[in-house]
mmCIF file of C-alpha atoms in Angstrom:
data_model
loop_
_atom_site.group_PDB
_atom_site.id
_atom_site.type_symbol
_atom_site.label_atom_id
_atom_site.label_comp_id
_atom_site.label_asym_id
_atom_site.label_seq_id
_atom_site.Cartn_x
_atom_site.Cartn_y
_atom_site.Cartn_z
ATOM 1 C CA UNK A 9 14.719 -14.107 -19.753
ATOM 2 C CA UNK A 10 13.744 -13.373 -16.096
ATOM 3 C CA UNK A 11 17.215 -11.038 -14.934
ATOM 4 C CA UNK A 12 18.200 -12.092 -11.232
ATOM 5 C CA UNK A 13 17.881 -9.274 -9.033
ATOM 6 C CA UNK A 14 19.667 -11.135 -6.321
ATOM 7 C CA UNK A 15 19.914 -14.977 -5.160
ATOM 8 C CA UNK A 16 16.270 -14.434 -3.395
ATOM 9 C CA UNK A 17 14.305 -12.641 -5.763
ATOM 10 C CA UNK A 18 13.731 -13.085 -9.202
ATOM 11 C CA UNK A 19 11.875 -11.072 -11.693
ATOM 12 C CA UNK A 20 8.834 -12.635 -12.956
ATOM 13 C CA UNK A 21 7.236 -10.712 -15.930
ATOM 14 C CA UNK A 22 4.518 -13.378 -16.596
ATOM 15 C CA UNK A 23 3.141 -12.635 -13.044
ATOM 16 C CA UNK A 24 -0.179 -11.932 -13.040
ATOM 17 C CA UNK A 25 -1.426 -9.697 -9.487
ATOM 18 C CA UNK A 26 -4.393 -11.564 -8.208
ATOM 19 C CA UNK A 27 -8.033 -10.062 -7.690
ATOM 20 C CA UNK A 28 -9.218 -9.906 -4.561
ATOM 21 C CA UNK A 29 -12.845 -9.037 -4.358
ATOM 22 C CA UNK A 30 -14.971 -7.912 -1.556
ATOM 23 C CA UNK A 31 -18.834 -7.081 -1.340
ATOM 24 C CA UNK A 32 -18.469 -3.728 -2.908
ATOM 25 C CA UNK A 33 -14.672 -3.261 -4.045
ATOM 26 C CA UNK A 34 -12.460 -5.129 -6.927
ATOM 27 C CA UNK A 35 -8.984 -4.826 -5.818
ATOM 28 C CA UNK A 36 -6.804 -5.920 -9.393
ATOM 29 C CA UNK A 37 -3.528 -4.824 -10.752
ATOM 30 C CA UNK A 38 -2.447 -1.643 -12.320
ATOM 31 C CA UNK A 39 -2.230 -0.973 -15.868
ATOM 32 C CA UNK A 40 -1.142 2.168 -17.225
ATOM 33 C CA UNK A 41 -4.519 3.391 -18.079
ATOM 34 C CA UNK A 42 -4.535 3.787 -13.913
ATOM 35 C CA UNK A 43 -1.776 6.455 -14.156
ATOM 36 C CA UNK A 44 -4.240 9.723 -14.119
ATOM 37 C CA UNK A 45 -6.024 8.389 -10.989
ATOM 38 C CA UNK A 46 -2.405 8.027 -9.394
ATOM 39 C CA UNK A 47 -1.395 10.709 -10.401
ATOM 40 C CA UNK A 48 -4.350 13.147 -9.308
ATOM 41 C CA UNK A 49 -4.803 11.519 -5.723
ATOM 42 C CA UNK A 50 -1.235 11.768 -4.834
ATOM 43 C CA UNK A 51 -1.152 15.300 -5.585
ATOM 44 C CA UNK A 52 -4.137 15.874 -3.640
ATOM 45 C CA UNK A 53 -3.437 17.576 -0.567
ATOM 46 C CA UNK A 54 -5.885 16.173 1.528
ATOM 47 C CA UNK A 55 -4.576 12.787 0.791
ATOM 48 C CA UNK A 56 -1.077 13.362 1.534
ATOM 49 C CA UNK A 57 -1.346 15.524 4.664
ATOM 50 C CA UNK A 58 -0.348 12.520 6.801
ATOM 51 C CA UNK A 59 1.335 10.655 4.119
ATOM 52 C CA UNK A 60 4.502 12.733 3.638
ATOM 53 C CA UNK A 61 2.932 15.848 4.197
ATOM 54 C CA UNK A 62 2.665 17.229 1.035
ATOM 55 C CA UNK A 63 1.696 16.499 -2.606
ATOM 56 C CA UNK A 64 3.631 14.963 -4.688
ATOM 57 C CA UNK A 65 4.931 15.968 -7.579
ATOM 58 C CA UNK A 66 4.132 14.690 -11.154
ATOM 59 C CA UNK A 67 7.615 13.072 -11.070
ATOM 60 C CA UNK A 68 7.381 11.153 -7.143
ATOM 61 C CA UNK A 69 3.839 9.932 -8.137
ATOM 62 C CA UNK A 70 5.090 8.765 -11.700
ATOM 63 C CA UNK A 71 8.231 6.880 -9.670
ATOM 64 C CA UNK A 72 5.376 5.593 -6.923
ATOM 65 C CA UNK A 73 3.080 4.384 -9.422
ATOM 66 C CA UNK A 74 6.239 2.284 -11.095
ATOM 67 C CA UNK A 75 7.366 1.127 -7.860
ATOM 68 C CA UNK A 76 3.799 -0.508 -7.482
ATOM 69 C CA UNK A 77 3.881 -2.142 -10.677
ATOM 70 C CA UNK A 78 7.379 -3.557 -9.880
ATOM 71 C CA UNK A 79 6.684 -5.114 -6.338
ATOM 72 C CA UNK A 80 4.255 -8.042 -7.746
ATOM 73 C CA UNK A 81 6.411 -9.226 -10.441
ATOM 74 C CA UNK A 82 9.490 -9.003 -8.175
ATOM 75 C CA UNK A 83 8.078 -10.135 -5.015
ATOM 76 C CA UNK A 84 5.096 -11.450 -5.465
ATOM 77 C CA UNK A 85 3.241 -9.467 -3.505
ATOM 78 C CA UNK A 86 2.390 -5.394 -3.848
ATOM 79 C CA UNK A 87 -0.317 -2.879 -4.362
ATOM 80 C CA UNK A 88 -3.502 -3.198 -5.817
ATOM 81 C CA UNK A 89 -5.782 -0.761 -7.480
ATOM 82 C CA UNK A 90 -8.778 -0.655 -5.739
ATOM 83 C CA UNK A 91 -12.600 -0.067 -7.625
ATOM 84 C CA UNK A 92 -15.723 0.270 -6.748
ATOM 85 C CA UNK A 93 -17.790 -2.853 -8.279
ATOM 86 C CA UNK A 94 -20.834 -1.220 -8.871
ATOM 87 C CA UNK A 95 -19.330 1.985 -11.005
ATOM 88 C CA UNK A 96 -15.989 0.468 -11.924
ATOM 89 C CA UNK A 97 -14.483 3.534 -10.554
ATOM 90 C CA UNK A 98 -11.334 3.181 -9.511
ATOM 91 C CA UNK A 99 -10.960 4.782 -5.722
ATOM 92 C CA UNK A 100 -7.439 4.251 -4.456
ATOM 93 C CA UNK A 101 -4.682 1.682 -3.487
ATOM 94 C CA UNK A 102 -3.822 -0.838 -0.855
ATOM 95 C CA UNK A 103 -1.563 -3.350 -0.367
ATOM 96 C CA UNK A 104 1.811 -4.446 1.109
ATOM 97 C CA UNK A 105 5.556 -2.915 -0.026
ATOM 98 C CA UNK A 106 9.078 -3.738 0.781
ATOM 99 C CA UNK A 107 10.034 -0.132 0.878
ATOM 100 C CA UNK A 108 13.420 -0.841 2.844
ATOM 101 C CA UNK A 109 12.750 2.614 4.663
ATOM 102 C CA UNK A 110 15.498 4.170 6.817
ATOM 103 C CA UNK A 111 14.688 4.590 9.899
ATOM 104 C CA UNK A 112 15.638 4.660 13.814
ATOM 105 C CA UNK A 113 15.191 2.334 15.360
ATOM 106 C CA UNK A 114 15.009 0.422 12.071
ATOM 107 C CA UNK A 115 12.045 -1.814 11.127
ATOM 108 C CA UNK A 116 12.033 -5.724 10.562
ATOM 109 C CA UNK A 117 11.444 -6.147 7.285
ATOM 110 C CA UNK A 118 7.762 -7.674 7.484
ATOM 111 C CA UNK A 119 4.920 -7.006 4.485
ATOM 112 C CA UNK A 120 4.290 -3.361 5.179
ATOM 113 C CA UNK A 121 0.270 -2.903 4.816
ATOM 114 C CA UNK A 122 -0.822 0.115 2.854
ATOM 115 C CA UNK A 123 -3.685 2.149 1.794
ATOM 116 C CA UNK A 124 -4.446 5.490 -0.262
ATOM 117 C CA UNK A 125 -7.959 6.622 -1.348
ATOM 118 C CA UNK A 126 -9.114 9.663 -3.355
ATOM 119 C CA UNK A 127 -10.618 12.367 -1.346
ATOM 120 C CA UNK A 128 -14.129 12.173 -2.636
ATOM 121 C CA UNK A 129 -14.229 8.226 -1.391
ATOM 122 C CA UNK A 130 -13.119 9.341 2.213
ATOM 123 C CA UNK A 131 -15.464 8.510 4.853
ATOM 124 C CA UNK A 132 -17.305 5.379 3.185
ATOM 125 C CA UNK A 133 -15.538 2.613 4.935
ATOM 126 C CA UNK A 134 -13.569 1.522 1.723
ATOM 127 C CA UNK A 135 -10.497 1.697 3.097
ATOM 128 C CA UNK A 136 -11.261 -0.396 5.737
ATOM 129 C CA UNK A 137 -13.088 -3.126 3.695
ATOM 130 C CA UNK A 138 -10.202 -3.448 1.196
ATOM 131 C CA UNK A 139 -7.386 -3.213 3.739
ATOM 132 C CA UNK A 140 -9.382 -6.174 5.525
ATOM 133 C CA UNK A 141 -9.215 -8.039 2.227
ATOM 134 C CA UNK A 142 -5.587 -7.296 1.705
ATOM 135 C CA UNK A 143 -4.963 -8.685 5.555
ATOM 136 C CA UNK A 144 -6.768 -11.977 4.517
ATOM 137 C CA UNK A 145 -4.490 -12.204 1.249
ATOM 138 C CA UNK A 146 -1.413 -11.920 3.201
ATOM 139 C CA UNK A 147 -2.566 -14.145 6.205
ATOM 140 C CA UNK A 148 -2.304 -16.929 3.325
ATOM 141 C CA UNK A 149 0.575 -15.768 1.048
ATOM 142 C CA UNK A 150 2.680 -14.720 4.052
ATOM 143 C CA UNK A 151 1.844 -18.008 5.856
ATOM 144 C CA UNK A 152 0.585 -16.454 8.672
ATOM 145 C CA UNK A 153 3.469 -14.577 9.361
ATOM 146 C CA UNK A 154 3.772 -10.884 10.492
ATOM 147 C CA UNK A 155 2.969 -7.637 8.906
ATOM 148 C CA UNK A 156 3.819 -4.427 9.299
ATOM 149 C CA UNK A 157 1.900 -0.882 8.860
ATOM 150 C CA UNK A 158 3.345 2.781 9.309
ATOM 151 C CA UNK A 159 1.467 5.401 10.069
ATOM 152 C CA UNK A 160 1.535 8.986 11.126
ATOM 153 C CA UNK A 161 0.356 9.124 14.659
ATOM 154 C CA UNK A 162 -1.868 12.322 13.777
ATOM 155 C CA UNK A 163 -3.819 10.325 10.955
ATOM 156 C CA UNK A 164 -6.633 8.983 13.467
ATOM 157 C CA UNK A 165 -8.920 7.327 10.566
ATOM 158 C CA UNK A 166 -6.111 5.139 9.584
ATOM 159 C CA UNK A 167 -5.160 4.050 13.145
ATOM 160 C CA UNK A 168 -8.319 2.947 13.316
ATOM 161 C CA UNK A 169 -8.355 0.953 9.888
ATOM 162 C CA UNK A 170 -4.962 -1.030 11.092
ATOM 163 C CA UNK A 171 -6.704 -1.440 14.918
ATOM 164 C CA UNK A 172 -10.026 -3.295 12.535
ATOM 165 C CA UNK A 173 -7.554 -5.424 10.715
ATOM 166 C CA UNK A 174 -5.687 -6.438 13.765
ATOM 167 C CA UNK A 175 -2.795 -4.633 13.842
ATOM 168 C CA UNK A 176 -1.607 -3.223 17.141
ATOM 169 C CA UNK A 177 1.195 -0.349 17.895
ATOM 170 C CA UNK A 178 4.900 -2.031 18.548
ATOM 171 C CA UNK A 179 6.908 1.287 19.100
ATOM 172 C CA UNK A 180 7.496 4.595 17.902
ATOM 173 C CA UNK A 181 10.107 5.525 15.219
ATOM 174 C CA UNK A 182 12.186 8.643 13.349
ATOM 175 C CA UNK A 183 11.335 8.423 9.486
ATOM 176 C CA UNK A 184 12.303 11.623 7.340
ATOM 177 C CA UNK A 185 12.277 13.695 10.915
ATOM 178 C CA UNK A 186 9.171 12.963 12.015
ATOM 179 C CA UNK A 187 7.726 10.458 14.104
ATOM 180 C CA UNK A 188 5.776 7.579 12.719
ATOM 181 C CA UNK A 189 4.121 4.739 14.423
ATOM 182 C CA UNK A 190 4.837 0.759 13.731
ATOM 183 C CA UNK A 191 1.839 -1.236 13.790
ATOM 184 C CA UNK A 192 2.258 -5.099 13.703
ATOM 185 C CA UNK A 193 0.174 -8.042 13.486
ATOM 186 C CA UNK A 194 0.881 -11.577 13.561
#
């Protein structure tokens, strides 16, 4: 029984997330043996300083990490875990959300583009490889259409990931008080 969501989107619970691979990263679906590493980089302060700020608590990263999980079967499209090939270490996230965020002036509702690393994998060009990888994913399931990335204006390293994929600032927006950027491509 796949429960209708609405007349657009239906669950799928035999989906199975795709692997994309690059030269040195595996980007595959969660599991629930990925939870710890979720967990741990989202309370990380480092990571979040331009991603909301702050850590999160046990309870946001256990509803983000659910969220993720839900997006493929529902949408067909969503986050992947990223890992390196050689170690089989799993190093962070990217991927593309509908997050349906609030706000002004509101946002088409593209593929949002997304990426998260642990701290100790900063700096090694990951994040750039596997958002590249996700980009050529969604150039093919999206049809070529457009996609969408928001980021703080104060997180330079991540401008410049989006900038190597493509992506190229539309406007400025209000989300949760602050400022954010809009990136598109396509």
């Amino acid at each position: 029984c796949t429960p209708q969501l609405n007349k657009r989107i239906r669950v799928n619970m035999n989906f199975k997330t795709p692997i994309v691979e690059t030269e040195r990263l595996r980007l595959r679906g969660r599991t629930l043996d990925d939870w710890p590493l979720i967990r741990d980089m989202w309370s990380d302060p480092i990571v979040t300083k331009f991603i909301g700020g702050k850590p999160k608590s046990e309870e946001d990263s256990w509803t983000k990490f659910l969220r993720m999980m839900g997006h493929w079967p529902a949408l067909g499209f969503g986050y992947w875990i990223v890992e390196e090939k050689e170690s089989g270490n799993a190093v962070g996230e990217v991927g593309f959300g509908d997050f349906r965020r609030e706000m002004e002036p509101p946002m088409a509702r593209d593929p949002e583009i997304g990426w998260a690393f642990i701290a100790s994998a900063h700096g090694k060009g990951y994040a750039t490889e596997a958002a590249k990888a996700a980009v050529a994913w969604g150039d093919e399931a999206f049809n070529g259409g457009r996609m969408s990335c928001v980021i703080d204006p104060g997180h330079k390293g991540s401008i410049r990931v989006a900038e190597k994929c493509g992506f190229k600032e539309s406007y400025r927006a209000i989300y949760h008080g602050e400022e954010v950027m809009l990136l598109h491509r396509g």
